[in-house]
PDB file of C-alpha atoms and ligand atoms in Angstrom:
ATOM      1  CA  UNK I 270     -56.741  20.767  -2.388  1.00 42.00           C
ATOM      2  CA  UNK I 271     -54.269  18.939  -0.299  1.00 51.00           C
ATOM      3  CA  UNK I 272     -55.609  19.886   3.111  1.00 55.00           C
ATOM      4  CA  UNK I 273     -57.784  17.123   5.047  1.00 67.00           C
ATOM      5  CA  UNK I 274     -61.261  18.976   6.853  1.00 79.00           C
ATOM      6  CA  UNK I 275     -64.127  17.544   7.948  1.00 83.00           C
ATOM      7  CA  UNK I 276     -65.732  18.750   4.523  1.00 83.00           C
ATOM      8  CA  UNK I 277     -63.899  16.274   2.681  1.00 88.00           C
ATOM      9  CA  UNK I 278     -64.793  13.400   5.058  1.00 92.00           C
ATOM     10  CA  UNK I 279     -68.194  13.516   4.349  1.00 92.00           C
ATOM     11  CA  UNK I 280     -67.870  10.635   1.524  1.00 92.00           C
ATOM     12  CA  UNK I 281     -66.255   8.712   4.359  1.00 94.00           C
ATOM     13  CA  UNK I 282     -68.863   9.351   6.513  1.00 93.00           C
ATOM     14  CA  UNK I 283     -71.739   8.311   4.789  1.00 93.00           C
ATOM     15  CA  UNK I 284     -69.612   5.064   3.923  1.00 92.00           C
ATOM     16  CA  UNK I 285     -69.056   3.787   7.171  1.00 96.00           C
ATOM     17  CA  UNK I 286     -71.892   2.122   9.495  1.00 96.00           C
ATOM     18  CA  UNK I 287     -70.074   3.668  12.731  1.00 97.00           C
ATOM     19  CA  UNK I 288     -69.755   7.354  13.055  1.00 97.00           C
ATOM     20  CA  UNK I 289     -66.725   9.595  12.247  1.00 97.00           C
ATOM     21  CA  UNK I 290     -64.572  11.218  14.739  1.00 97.00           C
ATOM     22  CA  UNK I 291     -62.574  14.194  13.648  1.00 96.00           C
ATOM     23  CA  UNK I 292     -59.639  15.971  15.302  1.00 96.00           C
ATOM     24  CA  UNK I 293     -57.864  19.156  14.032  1.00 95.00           C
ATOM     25  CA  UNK I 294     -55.469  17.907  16.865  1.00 96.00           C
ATOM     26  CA  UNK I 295     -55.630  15.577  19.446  1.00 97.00           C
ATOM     27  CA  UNK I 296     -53.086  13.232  22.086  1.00 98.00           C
ATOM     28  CA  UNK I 297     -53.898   9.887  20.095  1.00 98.00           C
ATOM     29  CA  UNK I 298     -56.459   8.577  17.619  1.00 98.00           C
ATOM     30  CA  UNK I 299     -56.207   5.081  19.191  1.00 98.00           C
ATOM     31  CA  UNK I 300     -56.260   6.746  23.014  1.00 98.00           C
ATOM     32  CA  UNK I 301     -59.435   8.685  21.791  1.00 98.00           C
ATOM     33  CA  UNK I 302     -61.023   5.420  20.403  1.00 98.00           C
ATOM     34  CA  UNK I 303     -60.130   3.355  23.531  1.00 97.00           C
ATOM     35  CA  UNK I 304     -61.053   5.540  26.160  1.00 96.00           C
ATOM     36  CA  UNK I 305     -64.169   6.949  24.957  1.00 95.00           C
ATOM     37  CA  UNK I 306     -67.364   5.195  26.297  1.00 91.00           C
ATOM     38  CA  UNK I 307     -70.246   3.846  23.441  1.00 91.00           C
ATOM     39  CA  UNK I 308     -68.349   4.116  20.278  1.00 95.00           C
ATOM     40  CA  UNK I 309     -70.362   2.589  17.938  1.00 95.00           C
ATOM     41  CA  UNK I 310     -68.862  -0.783  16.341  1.00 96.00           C
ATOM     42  CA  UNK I 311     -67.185   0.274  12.971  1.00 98.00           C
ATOM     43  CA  UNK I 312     -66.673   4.284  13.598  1.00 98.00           C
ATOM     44  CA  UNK I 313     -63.354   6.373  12.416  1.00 98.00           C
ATOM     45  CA  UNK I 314     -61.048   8.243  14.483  1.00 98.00           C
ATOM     46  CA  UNK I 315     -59.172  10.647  12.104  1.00 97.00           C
ATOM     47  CA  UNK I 316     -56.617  13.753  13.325  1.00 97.00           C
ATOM     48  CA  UNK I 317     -54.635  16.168  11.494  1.00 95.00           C
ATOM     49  CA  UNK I 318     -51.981  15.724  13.537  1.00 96.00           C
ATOM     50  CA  UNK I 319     -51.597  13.921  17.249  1.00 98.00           C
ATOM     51  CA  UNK I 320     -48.969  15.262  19.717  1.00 97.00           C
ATOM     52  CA  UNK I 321     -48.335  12.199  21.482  1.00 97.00           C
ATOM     53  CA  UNK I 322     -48.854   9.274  18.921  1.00 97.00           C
ATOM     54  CA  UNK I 323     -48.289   5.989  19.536  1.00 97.00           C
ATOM     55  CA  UNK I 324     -45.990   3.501  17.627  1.00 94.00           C
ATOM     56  CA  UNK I 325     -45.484  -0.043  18.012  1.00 89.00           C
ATOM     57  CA  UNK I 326     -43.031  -1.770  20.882  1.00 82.00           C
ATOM     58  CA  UNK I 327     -43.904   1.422  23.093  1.00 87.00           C
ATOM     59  CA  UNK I 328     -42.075   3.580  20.360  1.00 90.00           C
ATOM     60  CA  UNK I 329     -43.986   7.252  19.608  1.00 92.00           C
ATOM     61  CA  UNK I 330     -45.299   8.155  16.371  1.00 94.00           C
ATOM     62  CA  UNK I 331     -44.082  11.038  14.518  1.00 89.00           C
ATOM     63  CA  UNK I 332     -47.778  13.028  13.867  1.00 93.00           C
ATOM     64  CA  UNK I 333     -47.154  16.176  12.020  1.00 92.00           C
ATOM     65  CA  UNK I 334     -50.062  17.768   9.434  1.00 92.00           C
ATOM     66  CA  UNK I 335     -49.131  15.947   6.562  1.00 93.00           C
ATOM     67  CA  UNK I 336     -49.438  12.589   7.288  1.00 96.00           C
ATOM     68  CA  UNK I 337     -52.930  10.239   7.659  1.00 97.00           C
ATOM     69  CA  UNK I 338     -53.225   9.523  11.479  1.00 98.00           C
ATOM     70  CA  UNK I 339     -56.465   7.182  11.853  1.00 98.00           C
ATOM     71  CA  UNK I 340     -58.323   4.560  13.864  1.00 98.00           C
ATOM     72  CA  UNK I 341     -60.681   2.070  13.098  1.00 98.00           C
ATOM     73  CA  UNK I 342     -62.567   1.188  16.074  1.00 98.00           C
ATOM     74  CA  UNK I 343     -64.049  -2.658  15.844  1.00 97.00           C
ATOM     75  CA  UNK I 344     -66.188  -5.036  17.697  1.00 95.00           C
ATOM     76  CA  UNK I 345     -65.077  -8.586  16.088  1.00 94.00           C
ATOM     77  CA  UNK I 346     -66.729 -11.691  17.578  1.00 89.00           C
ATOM     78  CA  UNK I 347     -63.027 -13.040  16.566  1.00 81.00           C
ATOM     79  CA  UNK I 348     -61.686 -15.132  19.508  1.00 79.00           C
ATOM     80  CA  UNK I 349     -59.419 -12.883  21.600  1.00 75.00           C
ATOM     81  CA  UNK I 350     -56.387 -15.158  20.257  1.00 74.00           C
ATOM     82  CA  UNK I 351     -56.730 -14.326  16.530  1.00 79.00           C
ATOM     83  CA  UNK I 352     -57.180 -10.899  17.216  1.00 82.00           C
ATOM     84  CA  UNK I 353     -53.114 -10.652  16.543  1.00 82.00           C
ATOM     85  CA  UNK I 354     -54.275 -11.885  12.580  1.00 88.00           C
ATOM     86  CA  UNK I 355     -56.341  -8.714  13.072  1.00 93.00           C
ATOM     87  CA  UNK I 356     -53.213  -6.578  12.317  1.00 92.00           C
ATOM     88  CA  UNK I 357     -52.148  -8.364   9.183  1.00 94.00           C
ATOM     89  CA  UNK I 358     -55.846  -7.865   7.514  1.00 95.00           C
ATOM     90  CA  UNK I 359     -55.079  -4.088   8.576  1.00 96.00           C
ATOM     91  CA  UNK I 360     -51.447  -4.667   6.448  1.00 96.00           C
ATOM     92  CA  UNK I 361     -53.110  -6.283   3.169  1.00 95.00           C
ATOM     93  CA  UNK I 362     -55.865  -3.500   3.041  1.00 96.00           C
ATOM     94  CA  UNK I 363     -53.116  -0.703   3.495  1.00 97.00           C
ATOM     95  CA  UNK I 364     -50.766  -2.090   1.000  1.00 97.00           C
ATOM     96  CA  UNK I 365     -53.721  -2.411  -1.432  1.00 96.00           C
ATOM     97  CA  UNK I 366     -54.731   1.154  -1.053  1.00 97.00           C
ATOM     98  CA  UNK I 367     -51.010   2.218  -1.386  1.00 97.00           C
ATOM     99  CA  UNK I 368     -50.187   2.070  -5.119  1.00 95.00           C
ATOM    100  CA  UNK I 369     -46.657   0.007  -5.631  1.00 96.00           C
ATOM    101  CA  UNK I 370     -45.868  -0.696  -1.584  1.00 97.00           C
ATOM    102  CA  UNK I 371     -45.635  -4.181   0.024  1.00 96.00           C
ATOM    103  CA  UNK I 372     -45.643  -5.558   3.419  1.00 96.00           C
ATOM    104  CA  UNK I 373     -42.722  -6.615   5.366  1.00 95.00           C
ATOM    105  CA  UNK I 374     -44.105  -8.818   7.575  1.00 94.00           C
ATOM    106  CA  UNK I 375     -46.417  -8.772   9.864  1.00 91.00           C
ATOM    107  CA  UNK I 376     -47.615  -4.859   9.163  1.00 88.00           C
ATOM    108  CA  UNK I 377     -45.294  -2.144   8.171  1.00 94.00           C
ATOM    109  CA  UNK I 378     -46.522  -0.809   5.177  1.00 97.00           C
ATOM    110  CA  UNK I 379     -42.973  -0.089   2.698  1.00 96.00           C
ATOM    111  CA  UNK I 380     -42.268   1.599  -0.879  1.00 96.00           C
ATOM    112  CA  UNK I 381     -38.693   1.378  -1.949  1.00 94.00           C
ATOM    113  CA  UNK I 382     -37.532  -0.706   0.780  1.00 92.00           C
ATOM    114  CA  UNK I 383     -38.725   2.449   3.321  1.00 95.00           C
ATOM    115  CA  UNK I 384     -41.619   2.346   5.871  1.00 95.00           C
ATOM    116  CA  UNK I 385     -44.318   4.514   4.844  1.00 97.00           C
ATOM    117  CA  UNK I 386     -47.045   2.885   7.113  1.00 97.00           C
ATOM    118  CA  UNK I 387     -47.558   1.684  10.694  1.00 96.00           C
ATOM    119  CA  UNK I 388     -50.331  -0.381  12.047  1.00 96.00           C
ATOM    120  CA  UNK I 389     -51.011  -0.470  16.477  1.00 96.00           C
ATOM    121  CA  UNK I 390     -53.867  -2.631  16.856  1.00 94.00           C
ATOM    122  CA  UNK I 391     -55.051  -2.198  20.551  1.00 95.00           C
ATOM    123  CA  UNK I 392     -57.689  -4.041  22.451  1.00 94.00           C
ATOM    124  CA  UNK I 393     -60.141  -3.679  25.645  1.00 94.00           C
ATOM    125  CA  UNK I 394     -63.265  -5.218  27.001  1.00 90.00           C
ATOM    126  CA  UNK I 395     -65.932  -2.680  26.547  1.00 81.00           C
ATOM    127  CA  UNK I 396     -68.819  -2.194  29.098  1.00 79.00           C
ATOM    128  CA  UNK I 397     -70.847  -4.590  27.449  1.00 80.00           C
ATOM    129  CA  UNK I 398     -68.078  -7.057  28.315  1.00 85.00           C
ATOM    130  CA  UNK I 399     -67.401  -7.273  24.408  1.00 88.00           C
ATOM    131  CA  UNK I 400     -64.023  -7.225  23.425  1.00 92.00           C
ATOM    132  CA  UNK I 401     -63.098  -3.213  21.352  1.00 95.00           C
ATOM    133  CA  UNK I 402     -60.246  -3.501  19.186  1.00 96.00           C
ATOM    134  CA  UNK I 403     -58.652  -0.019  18.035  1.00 97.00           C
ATOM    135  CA  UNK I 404     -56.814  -0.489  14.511  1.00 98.00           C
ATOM    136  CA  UNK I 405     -54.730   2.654  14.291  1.00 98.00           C
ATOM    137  CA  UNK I 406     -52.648   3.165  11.413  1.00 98.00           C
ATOM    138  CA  UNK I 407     -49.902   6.215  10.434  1.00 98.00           C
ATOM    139  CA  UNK I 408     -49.229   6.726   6.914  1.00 98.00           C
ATOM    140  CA  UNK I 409     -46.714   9.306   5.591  1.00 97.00           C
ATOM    141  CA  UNK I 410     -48.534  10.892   3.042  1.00 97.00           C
ATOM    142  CA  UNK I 411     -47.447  14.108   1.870  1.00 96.00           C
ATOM    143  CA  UNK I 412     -44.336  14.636   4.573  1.00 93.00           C
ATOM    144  CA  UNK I 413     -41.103  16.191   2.640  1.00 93.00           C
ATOM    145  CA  UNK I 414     -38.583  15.343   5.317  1.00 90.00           C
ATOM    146  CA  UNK I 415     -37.967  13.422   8.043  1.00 90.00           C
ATOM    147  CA  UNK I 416     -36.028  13.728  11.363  1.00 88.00           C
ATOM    148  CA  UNK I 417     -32.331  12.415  10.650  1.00 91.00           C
ATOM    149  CA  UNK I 418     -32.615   9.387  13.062  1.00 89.00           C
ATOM    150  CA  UNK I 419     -36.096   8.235  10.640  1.00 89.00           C
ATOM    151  CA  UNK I 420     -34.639   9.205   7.064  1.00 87.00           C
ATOM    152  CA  UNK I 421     -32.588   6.430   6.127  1.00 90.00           C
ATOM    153  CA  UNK I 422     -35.581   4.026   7.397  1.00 92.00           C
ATOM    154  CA  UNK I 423     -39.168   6.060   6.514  1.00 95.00           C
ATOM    155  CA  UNK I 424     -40.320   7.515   3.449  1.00 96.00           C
ATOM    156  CA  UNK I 425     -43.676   8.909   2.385  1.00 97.00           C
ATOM    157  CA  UNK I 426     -45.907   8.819  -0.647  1.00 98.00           C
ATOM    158  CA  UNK I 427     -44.857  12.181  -1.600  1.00 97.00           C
ATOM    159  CA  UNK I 428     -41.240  11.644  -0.941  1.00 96.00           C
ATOM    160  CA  UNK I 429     -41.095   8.172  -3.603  1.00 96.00           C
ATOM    161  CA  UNK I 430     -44.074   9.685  -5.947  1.00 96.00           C
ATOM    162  CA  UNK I 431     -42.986  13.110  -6.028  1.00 95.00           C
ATOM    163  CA  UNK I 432     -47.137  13.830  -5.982  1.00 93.00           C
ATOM    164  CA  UNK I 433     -48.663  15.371  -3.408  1.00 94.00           C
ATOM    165  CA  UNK I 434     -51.972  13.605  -2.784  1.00 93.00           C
ATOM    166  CA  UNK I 435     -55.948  14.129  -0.906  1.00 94.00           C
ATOM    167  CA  UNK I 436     -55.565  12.280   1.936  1.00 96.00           C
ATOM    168  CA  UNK I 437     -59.132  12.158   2.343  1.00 95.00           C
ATOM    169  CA  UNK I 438     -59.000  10.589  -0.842  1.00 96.00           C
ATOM    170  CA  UNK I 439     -56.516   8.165   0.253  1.00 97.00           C
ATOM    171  CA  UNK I 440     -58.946   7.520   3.316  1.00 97.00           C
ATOM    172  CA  UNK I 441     -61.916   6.154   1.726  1.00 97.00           C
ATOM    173  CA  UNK I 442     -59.918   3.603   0.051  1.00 97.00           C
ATOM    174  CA  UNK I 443     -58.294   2.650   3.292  1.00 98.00           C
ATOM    175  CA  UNK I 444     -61.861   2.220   4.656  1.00 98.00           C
ATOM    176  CA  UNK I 445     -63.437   0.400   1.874  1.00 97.00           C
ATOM    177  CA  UNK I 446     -60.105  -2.069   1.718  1.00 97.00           C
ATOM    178  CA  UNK I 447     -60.376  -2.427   5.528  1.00 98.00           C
ATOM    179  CA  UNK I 448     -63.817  -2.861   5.702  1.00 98.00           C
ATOM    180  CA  UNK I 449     -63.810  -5.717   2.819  1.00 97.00           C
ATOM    181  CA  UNK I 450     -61.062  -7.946   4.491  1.00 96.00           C
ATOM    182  CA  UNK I 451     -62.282  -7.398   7.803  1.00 96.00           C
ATOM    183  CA  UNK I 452     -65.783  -8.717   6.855  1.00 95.00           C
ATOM    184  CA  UNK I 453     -63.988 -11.356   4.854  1.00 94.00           C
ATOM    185  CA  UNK I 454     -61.838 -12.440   7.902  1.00 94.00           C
ATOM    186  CA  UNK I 455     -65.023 -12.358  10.295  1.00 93.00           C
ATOM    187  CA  UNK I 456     -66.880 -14.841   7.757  1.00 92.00           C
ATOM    188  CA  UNK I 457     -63.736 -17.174   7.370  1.00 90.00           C
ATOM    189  CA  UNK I 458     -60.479 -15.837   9.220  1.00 90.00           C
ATOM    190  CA  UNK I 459     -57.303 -15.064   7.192  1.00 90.00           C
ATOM    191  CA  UNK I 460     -57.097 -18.067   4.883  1.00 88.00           C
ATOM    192  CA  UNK I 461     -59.178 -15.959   2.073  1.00 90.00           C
ATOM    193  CA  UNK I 462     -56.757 -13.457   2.025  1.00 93.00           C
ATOM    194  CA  UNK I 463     -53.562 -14.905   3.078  1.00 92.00           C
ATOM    195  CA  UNK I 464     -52.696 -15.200  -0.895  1.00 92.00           C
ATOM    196  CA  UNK I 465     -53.437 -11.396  -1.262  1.00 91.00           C
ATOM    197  CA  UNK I 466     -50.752 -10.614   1.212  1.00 94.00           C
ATOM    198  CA  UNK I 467     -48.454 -12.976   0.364  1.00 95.00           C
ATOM    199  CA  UNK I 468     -48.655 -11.213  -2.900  1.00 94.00           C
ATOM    200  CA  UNK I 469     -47.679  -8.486  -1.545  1.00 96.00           C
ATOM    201  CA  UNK I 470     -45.281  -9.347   1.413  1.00 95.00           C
ATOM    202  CA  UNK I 471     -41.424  -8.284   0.746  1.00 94.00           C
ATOM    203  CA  UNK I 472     -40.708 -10.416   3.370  1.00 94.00           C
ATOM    204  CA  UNK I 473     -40.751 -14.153   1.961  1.00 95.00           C
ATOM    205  CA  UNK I 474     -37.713 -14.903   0.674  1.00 94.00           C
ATOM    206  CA  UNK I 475     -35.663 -12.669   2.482  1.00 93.00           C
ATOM    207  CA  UNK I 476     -33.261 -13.302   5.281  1.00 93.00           C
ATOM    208  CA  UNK I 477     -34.126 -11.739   8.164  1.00 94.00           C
ATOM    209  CA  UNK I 478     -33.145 -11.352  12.335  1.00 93.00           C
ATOM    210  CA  UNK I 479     -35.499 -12.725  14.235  1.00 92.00           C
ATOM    211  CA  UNK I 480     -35.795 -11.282  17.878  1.00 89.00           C
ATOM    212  CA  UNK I 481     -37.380 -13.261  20.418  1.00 86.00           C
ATOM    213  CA  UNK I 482     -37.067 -12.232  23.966  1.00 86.00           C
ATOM    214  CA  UNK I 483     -33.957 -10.171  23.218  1.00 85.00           C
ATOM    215  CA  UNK I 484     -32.212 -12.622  21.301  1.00 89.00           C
ATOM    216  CA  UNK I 485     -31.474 -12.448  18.070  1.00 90.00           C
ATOM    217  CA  UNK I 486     -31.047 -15.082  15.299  1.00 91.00           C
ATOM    218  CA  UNK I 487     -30.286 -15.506  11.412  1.00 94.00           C
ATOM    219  CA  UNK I 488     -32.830 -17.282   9.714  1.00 94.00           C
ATOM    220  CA  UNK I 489     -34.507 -17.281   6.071  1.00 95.00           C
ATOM    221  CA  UNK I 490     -38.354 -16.619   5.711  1.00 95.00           C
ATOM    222  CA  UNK I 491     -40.173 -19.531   3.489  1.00 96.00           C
ATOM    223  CA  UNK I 492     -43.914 -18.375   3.891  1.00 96.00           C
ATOM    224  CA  UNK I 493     -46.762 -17.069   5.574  1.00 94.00           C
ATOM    225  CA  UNK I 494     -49.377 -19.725   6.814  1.00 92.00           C
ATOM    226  CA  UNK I 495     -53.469 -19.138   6.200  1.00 88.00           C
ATOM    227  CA  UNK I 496     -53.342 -17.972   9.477  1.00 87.00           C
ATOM    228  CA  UNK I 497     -51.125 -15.248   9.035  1.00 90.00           C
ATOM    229  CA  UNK I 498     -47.854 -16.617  11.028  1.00 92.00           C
ATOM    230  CA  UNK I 499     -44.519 -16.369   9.356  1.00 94.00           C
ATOM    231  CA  UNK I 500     -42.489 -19.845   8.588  1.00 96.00           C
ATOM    232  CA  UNK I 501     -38.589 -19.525   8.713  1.00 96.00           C
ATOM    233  CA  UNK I 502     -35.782 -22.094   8.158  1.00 96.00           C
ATOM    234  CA  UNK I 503     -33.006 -21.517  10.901  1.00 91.00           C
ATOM    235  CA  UNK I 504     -30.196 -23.901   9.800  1.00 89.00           C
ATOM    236  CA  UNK I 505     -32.163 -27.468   8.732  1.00 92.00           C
ATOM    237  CA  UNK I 506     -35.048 -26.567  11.249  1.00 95.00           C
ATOM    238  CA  UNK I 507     -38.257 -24.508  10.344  1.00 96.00           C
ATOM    239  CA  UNK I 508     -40.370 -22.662  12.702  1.00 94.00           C
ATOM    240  CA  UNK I 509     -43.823 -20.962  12.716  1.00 94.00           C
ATOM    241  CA  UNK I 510     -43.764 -17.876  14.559  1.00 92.00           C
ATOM    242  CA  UNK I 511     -46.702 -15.964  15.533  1.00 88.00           C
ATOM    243  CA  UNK I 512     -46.538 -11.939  15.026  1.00 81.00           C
ATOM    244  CA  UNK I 513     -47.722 -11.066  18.748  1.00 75.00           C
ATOM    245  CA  UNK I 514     -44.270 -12.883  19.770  1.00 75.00           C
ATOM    246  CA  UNK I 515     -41.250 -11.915  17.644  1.00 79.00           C
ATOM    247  CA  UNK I 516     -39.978  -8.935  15.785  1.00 82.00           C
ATOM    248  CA  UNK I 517     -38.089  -9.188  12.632  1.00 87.00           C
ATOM    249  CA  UNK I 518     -35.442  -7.230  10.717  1.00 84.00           C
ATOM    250  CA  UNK I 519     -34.044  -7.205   7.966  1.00 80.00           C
ATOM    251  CA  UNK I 520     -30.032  -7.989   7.058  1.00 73.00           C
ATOM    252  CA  UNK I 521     -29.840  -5.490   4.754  1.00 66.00           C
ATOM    253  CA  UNK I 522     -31.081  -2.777   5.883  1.00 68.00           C
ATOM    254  CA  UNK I 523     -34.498  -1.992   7.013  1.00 68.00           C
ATOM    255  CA  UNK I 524     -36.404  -4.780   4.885  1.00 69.00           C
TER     256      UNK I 524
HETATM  257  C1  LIG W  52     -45.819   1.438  14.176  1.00 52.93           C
HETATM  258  O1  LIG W  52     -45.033   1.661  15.116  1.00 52.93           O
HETATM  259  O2  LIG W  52     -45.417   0.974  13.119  1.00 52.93           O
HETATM  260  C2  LIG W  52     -47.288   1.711  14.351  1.00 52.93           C
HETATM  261  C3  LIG W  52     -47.626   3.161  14.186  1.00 52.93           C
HETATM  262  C4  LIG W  52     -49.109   3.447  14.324  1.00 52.93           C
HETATM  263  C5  LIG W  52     -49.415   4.917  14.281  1.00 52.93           C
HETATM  264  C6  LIG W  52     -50.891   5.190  14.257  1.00 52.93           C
HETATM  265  S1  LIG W  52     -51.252   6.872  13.881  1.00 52.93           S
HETATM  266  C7  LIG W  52     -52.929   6.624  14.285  1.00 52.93           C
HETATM  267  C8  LIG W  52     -52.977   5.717  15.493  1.00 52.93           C
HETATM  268  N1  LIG W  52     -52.902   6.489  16.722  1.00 52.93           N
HETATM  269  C9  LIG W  52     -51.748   6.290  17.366  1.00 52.93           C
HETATM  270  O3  LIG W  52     -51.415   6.850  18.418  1.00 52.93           O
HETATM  271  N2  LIG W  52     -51.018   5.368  16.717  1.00 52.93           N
HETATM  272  C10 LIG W  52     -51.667   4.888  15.530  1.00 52.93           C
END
């Protein structure tokens, strides 16, 4: 069965130490995990579709039933400025549960050079005065088409696999990868799984378009640091540039 119902979230459910939120249809997964008062540390937000879903750099989020729309809600006694590594142990758990993609840097989950996956990581100070971070990730699961402005640039699963897959499947695996690097990163930050990413990151290597305050520059990506910052070479000077700063393209096309 392709469809995703509460039914089929019960493995999920008994996995996770937070509870599960479901949504045939709701505005946001991340607005419902951030505005909602005593979520438990560790619970799901999962929709079958959102109507107004949020995308990075204040873009919106295509949401249609098809697609995994999801967000893990966290309490991490991280200091508020690694939280930004927070979205690049999101990226390696992704790319691990999606079979063949990689990770152009610092979180967009691609197969075939196409963006099948978006992470919004989201923060607040809860009432307890703890900090609430709201990991919300899109995937493109079992979409057959895209809007024309999106289809030279997105893909899904379906689309590159031609196999139509259980999303709640595909959900568990997210959870159990996320849940494993995140307690990972909360014992000893991103070093222990920088190599994992870098593994997987079809950025390194690459040249790429940095923009920085609306200015663009040409520059060559050499690495990704154990705290989960990207190191370029602009001419005979290298740089470390932190993800919460910068966007990136890439020359050729979208990667
Ligand atoms: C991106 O622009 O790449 C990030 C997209 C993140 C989309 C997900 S879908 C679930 C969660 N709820 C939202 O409103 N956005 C995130």
């Amino acid at each position: 069965m392709i469809a995703t119902n509460r039914e089929e979230l019960k493995r999920v459910e008994d996995k996770i130490k937070g509870r599960l939120y479901w949504f045939e249809e709701t505005d946001s997964t991340n607005k419902q995990a951030l505005e909602r008062e005593n979520v438990p540390d560790r619970s799901v937000f999962i929709a079958k579709k959102q109507n107004a879903g949020r995308g990075r750099l204040g873009r919106s989020w295509v949401s249609e039933d098809g697609g995994i729309y999801m967000t893990i809600y966290i309490m991490p006694k991280t200091k508020a400025q690694d939280i930004s590594a927070i979205t690049l142990v999101a990226g390696a758990a992704l790319s691990e549960a999606i079979e063949n993609s990689k990770i152009k840097w610092p979180n967009d989950i691609i197969l075939n050079d196409k963006k099948v996956s978006g992470i919004l990581v989201q923060s607040k100070i809860s009432n307890s005065g703890e900090m609430a971070v709201a990991v919300g990730m899109g995937i493109n699961v079992n979409t057959e088409a895209f809007p024309r402005e999106l289809s030279d640039k997105a893909t899904s699963i379906y689309k590159e696999s031609g196999k139509k897959i259980k999303r709640a499947e595909l959900i568990e695996s997210v959870c159990d990868k996320f849940f494993k690097a995140y307690d990972s990163f909360e014992r000893k930050g991103f070093s222990e799984l920088s190599e994992s990413y870098k593994k997987r990151s079809a950025t390194i290597g690459k040249e790429i378009l940095i923009i920085k305050d609306g200015e663009s520059k040409r520059a060559t990506a050499l690495d990704i640091t154990e705290r989960g910052e990207l190191k370029v070479r602009y001419g005979d000077k290298e740089e470390i540039l932190n993800s919460g700063e910068v966007s990136v393209r890439g020359i050729m096309g979208y990667v």
